[in-house]
Amino acid sequence: MERLCSSPLHANISTALDKHLESIHVVQARRKDETVNPSNRQRHGPPRCQDERVVLALAVALGALCQATRKARTVLWCASQMTLPK
């Protein structure tokens, strides 16, 4: 979009997109933790509260991803409005 308007876009646009990507990576890591734990549970039988902490961490990460996605959509809409010809 920066190429279309021939000038750099606002710094908040790239920041919001970076936070969105970071949120995606966090959710992927939490999901990986969740899928690794059931295999460990069959072998070692960890306490139930640890499983709840893993699920809670995933839920928090998904909430952050939801917020980051909303901001990214808004920022991309603003960027597209700035690049469209008048």
PDB file of C-alpha atoms in Angstrom:
ATOM      1  CA  MET A   1       0.000   0.000   0.000  1.00  0.00           C
ATOM      2  CA  GLU A   2       2.937   2.289   0.579  1.00  0.00           C
ATOM      3  CA  ARG A   3       3.843   1.904  -3.077  1.00  0.00           C
ATOM      4  CA  LEU A   4       0.351   2.943  -4.130  1.00  0.00           C
ATOM      5  CA  CYS A   5       0.346   6.214  -2.217  1.00  0.00           C
ATOM      6  CA  SER A   6       4.070   6.917  -2.840  1.00  0.00           C
ATOM      7  CA  SER A   7       4.679   7.730   0.803  1.00  0.00           C
ATOM      8  CA  PRO A   8       5.175   5.748   3.974  1.00  0.00           C
ATOM      9  CA  LEU A   9       2.081   4.901   5.961  1.00  0.00           C
ATOM     10  CA  HIS A  10       1.604   5.743   9.608  1.00  0.00           C
ATOM     11  CA  ALA A  11       3.796   3.811  12.055  1.00  0.00           C
ATOM     12  CA  ASN A  12       0.731   2.475  13.895  1.00  0.00           C
ATOM     13  CA  ILE A  13      -0.185   0.439  10.819  1.00  0.00           C
ATOM     14  CA  SER A  14       3.000  -1.595  10.816  1.00  0.00           C
ATOM     15  CA  THR A  15       2.907  -1.851  14.618  1.00  0.00           C
ATOM     16  CA  ALA A  16      -0.609  -3.298  14.571  1.00  0.00           C
ATOM     17  CA  LEU A  17       0.334  -5.810  11.888  1.00  0.00           C
ATOM     18  CA  ASP A  18       3.444  -6.838  13.837  1.00  0.00           C
ATOM     19  CA  LYS A  19       1.360  -7.350  16.988  1.00  0.00           C
ATOM     20  CA  HIS A  20      -1.102  -9.449  15.007  1.00  0.00           C
ATOM     21  CA  LEU A  21       1.689 -11.674  13.735  1.00  0.00           C
ATOM     22  CA  GLU A  22       3.147 -11.936  17.229  1.00  0.00           C
ATOM     23  CA  SER A  23      -0.281 -12.952  18.578  1.00  0.00           C
ATOM     24  CA  ILE A  24      -0.528 -15.675  15.951  1.00  0.00           C
ATOM     25  CA  HIS A  25       2.847 -17.062  17.018  1.00  0.00           C
ATOM     26  CA  VAL A  26       1.810 -17.024  20.689  1.00  0.00           C
ATOM     27  CA  VAL A  27      -1.407 -18.935  19.923  1.00  0.00           C
ATOM     28  CA  GLN A  28       0.557 -21.467  17.906  1.00  0.00           C
ATOM     29  CA  ALA A  29       2.966 -21.977  20.810  1.00  0.00           C
ATOM     30  CA  ARG A  30       0.122 -22.351  23.339  1.00  0.00           C
ATOM     31  CA  ARG A  31      -1.651 -24.802  21.057  1.00  0.00           C
ATOM     32  CA  LYS A  32       1.548 -26.803  20.732  1.00  0.00           C
ATOM     33  CA  ASP A  33       1.855 -26.866  24.535  1.00  0.00           C
ATOM     34  CA  GLU A  34      -1.723 -28.105  24.758  1.00  0.00           C
ATOM     35  CA  THR A  35      -1.204 -30.903  22.256  1.00  0.00           C
ATOM     36  CA  VAL A  36       2.087 -32.012  23.832  1.00  0.00           C
ATOM     37  CA  ASN A  37       0.621 -32.298  27.322  1.00  0.00           C
ATOM     38  CA  PRO A  38      -1.950 -35.052  26.635  1.00  0.00           C
ATOM     39  CA  SER A  39       0.819 -37.386  25.492  1.00  0.00           C
ATOM     40  CA  ASN A  40       2.749 -36.623  28.695  1.00  0.00           C
ATOM     41  CA  ARG A  41      -0.384 -37.142  30.779  1.00  0.00           C
ATOM     42  CA  GLN A  42      -0.712 -40.748  29.631  1.00  0.00           C
ATOM     43  CA  ARG A  43       2.870 -41.509  30.645  1.00  0.00           C
ATOM     44  CA  HIS A  44       3.381 -39.467  33.785  1.00  0.00           C
ATOM     45  CA  GLY A  45      -0.089 -38.371  34.883  1.00  0.00           C
ATOM     46  CA  PRO A  46       0.510 -34.677  35.710  1.00  0.00           C
ATOM     47  CA  PRO A  47      -1.918 -32.996  38.099  1.00  0.00           C
ATOM     48  CA  ARG A  48      -5.160 -31.650  36.711  1.00  0.00           C
ATOM     49  CA  CYS A  49      -4.406 -28.038  37.659  1.00  0.00           C
ATOM     50  CA  GLN A  50      -1.479 -28.005  35.245  1.00  0.00           C
ATOM     51  CA  ASP A  51      -3.852 -28.961  32.416  1.00  0.00           C
ATOM     52  CA  GLU A  52      -6.154 -26.121  33.428  1.00  0.00           C
ATOM     53  CA  ARG A  53      -3.248 -23.676  33.330  1.00  0.00           C
ATOM     54  CA  VAL A  54      -2.360 -24.775  29.808  1.00  0.00           C
ATOM     55  CA  VAL A  55      -5.955 -24.343  28.627  1.00  0.00           C
ATOM     56  CA  LEU A  56      -6.231 -20.982  30.391  1.00  0.00           C
ATOM     57  CA  ALA A  57      -3.017 -19.783  28.726  1.00  0.00           C
ATOM     58  CA  LEU A  58      -4.458 -20.804  25.359  1.00  0.00           C
ATOM     59  CA  ALA A  59      -7.692 -18.950  26.112  1.00  0.00           C
ATOM     60  CA  VAL A  60      -5.782 -15.788  27.042  1.00  0.00           C
ATOM     61  CA  ALA A  61      -3.711 -16.057  23.866  1.00  0.00           C
ATOM     62  CA  LEU A  62      -6.856 -16.470  21.767  1.00  0.00           C
ATOM     63  CA  GLY A  63      -8.378 -13.394  23.396  1.00  0.00           C
ATOM     64  CA  ALA A  64      -5.269 -11.383  22.564  1.00  0.00           C
ATOM     65  CA  LEU A  65      -5.366 -12.710  19.005  1.00  0.00           C
ATOM     66  CA  CYS A  66      -8.996 -11.656  18.695  1.00  0.00           C
ATOM     67  CA  GLN A  67      -8.144  -8.107  19.758  1.00  0.00           C
ATOM     68  CA  ALA A  68      -5.112  -7.965  17.492  1.00  0.00           C
ATOM     69  CA  THR A  69      -7.199  -9.200  14.563  1.00  0.00           C
ATOM     70  CA  ARG A  70      -9.790  -6.480  15.107  1.00  0.00           C
ATOM     71  CA  LYS A  71      -7.092  -3.817  15.243  1.00  0.00           C
ATOM     72  CA  ALA A  72      -5.375  -5.216  12.158  1.00  0.00           C
ATOM     73  CA  ARG A  73      -8.641  -5.174  10.196  1.00  0.00           C
ATOM     74  CA  THR A  74      -9.302  -1.587  11.220  1.00  0.00           C
ATOM     75  CA  VAL A  75      -5.765  -0.490  10.407  1.00  0.00           C
ATOM     76  CA  LEU A  76      -5.841  -2.200   7.012  1.00  0.00           C
ATOM     77  CA  TRP A  77      -9.167  -0.546   6.221  1.00  0.00           C
ATOM     78  CA  CYS A  78      -7.707   2.848   7.143  1.00  0.00           C
ATOM     79  CA  ALA A  79      -4.627   2.162   5.035  1.00  0.00           C
ATOM     80  CA  SER A  80      -6.753   1.179   2.057  1.00  0.00           C
ATOM     81  CA  GLN A  81      -8.810   4.359   2.441  1.00  0.00           C
ATOM     82  CA  MET A  82      -5.615   6.443   2.451  1.00  0.00           C
ATOM     83  CA  THR A  83      -4.289   4.752  -0.691  1.00  0.00           C
ATOM     84  CA  LEU A  84      -7.460   4.923  -2.766  1.00  0.00           C
ATOM     85  CA  PRO A  85      -7.608   7.735  -5.298  1.00  0.00           C
ATOM     86  CA  LYS A  86      -9.960  10.532  -4.401  1.00  0.00           C
TER      87      LYS A  86
END
